[in-house]
Amino acid sequence: MDENEPASSPPESPVTIQPLSSPCAPPSSPYLEPLSSPVREPISSPPQRSRSSSPLSTPSPHQYKRKKYETFDPVPDPTKKYWPPQEDDDIDVYVPDENQLEGIQQDYDHQQQNNFAQQYVLTSSSEESSSSSSEDAVDSESSSEDGSVKSSSSESDSEKSENGLNDSDDSDSNEQFSPKVYDGCSLTVDEGVLNMMDLFVKHKMEKVQIGVFEMKCPLCYGDSHKFYQLSVSDQIRNLFENHGLADLMDKYAAHRLELDLNILTDLCDGSEFKRAKIHEPYSLTLLGHTDGISISDSSDVSLWPLEYVIAELPPSLRFKFVLVSGIWIDNSKPYLNTFMKPFVKELQDINRDGGVKWIHPKSKEEMCTSVSVAAFAVDAPARALLQNILSHGGKHCCNICEQKMKKLPEQPVLPGVKKSTRRRVFTFEEEASTLRTAERMDVQGKEARRRQEQEAGRSKLTTIRGVRGISVAAELPGCDRSTMVFPEYMHLLLCLVKEFFSLWFEKEGPWILKDYQDIINSYLESIRVPDFVTRIPRSTEKFHQWKANELRSFVLYYSVIVLRRCMKEEYFQHWLLLVLSLYLLLQDTVSPIDISRSEIMLQLFCRDFARLYKADYFTYYVHNLLHLPLTVKRNGPLWSNSTFQFESFNGTFAKFIHGTKNQGKELVNNVRLTIGVEVLKARVNNSHLSDDQHSAVEFRGKVKKYVFTDREKLLLSSHNVKTSVQLYFRALTKGQTFATSIYQRQKKRNNFTVCYVNSYDERVFGEIKLFLESPGNVKMALIESFKVNHLRSFHHTDSGMVIKHIIPIEKTDDIHLVEISKLLFKVIRINDFVCLRPNKYEVNL
């Protein structure tokens, strides 16, 4: 036939289309036909095999949902599949006979997707077109002059010829009935759906595999996108222009000029903060943090703020001026590489543009502030995510060094007991392992990424010395990938001390203290602590519920006194090493000698740990003790870089969420309010109080009736004080609340054991018995003094180090009348010992 000759007119019976009743099938359309179907001879009505007395001419719709197939030997491979009857069906099933197989075989490659999406019977065809080969059909479908795939026709060739339309007419395109998948795409939506159906049939996919697919994040595979970004530059500008940040930085910088450069007193003295510091006026060096905050007890949704504090501010005000760069709200943890990207880009833009521009509130000059980030104080999982290395428990999981963990030997499996997995543990090495460096980690990350691309599809993730790939946080200005995280001591105590509790009270061994647990519990519950210790001691029966501040108090104050009579001497001496080294690193000022001593004691502690408690318990947290002295060198004393204060701020943060819907938006709108409240508190408590106002004394609670003893009367007369003076229970001064020993309302607290200065300018300890106010407005305290017995001090036998913050005392009959200004601070009294705080900053934890 001449190619220009019109096609033969269609037969009387047009093409009949029976749409498939399936949720995956495209909408039925009178214009939908098989894609580029070759024309063949008409096939007579198929024979039907009936399982009932009355055969059905049309199969039931649910017939096409079957997943099993039957095969017949005479049927060629591509056409041997058909829907078999099920047990609960009373319908006819179409089975092709051998005479029809040849024609079906020719059309199979072009009609497979249509056979799944719709059942149809071709009742018209031209005898001439039936001789066309399947190769011509393939060429007409897959190739064209311009290299694009042609759209399937919406009408048969015979209908086109009858209407006088040629193949190049756009009006004949299927696009007018089914739109393109996207602009410029050669496939229509109907064609795409049919192609997917073809894929499902070809691979015999189950129903669960072709269900609704949820969009997932390609990085964290989470289905949530609830992430809010806040402008850090706007917050910095607001703090400088409206909250006096410049004046506070100037005062603290002037104060620091008077300090010894060899003594570590704050974050700014750490080597990493000195390195990251941009030496420009009013430049900021930040310490970052993120952690989950539970919003509601009845919901799994948690809040993850990405927040920063300014190292150039004094410690007492640092956590009042907090910057928040992002908020993640979801029931899963954030993927930190994704979470950090907006903040990284913003800081890079700020420094590239010369800094954040703001107007000085006093001089009215335009200033510029550059920003850098020195480190992040986060827990162990977040440290691994920030550095993009293996988490704790991995082969090379240490954030500081490259020491390799070793697998424990396999244990024999007892009958009826499930085989346990082999755990990895660290070992103590006399020679320190290689410390991580940014250059090595970058090379290792690139090599790991290259191997991952080469070995795509492997279930095991390729790492080099624990490094998994690149780190987004390392792109922050001032950030060093190898030093930007460190063993933060709050989370370290939280995990380490609970491990010891588990050994002492749950694990069998020479260290067991289970028989003494009741004695220990009663001792702990009898302790009355001052108000700067937020949580009172409680029983070890529920030590799994203890908070980090409770564990900190146990280690520093209670443990030495409580365990001295219960624990074996060898184990007690070993525990003293930990207590003493932690106290040295938590002091207000840490000297190089303190760091050297703590380093030696922690090495002794870790060396003897495997011998005393078995190597099986030498975990990631025990190993991190070895890096605490290095952490102090890099980031200042432990109290300055801990997350205790961050947790306190997060508690204030969560209070500004009141509703149950749109919590993220509500919190974003209240961020400035949250920070403003904290700044105002700081101003009221510090900035706007003069020295006289700060040292002023306010008495509360008058004593209505009290009988002085003869010794007390004699003491009062020696100071020209009459017994008719007004007496009080409590006194407020220097930001502290002192109470008397006769104050009965505080039964769980001891706010009357104090350190004060006597008439010889010596620091002594005693108990406040009364507060007095004479007619001349002289405010004094009547104190029963203690005597220190240094012979009973705790000390480590091998090193000779004395624990100076736990002081043995003895009661005396001496009483003193002391001016209120001579009161220094409250101490923790535990029977015949008093305990001193390591620093003045960690209060109300």
PDB file of C-alpha atoms in Angstrom, residues 207 331 339 443 567 754 817:
ATOM      1  CA  LYS A 207       0.000  -5.084  46.727  1.00  0.00           C
ATOM      2  CA  ASN A 331       8.958  12.981  67.150  1.00  0.00           C
ATOM      3  CA  PHE A 339      19.844  21.175  60.618  1.00  0.00           C
ATOM      4  CA  VAL A 443      41.120  13.187  53.886  1.00  0.00           C
ATOM      5  CA  MET A 567      33.367  -0.270 100.187  1.00  0.00           C
ATOM      6  CA  VAL A 754      28.030  28.551 106.821  1.00  0.00           C
ATOM      7  CA  LEU A 817      28.491  37.308 117.405  1.00  0.00           C
TER       8      LEU A 817
END
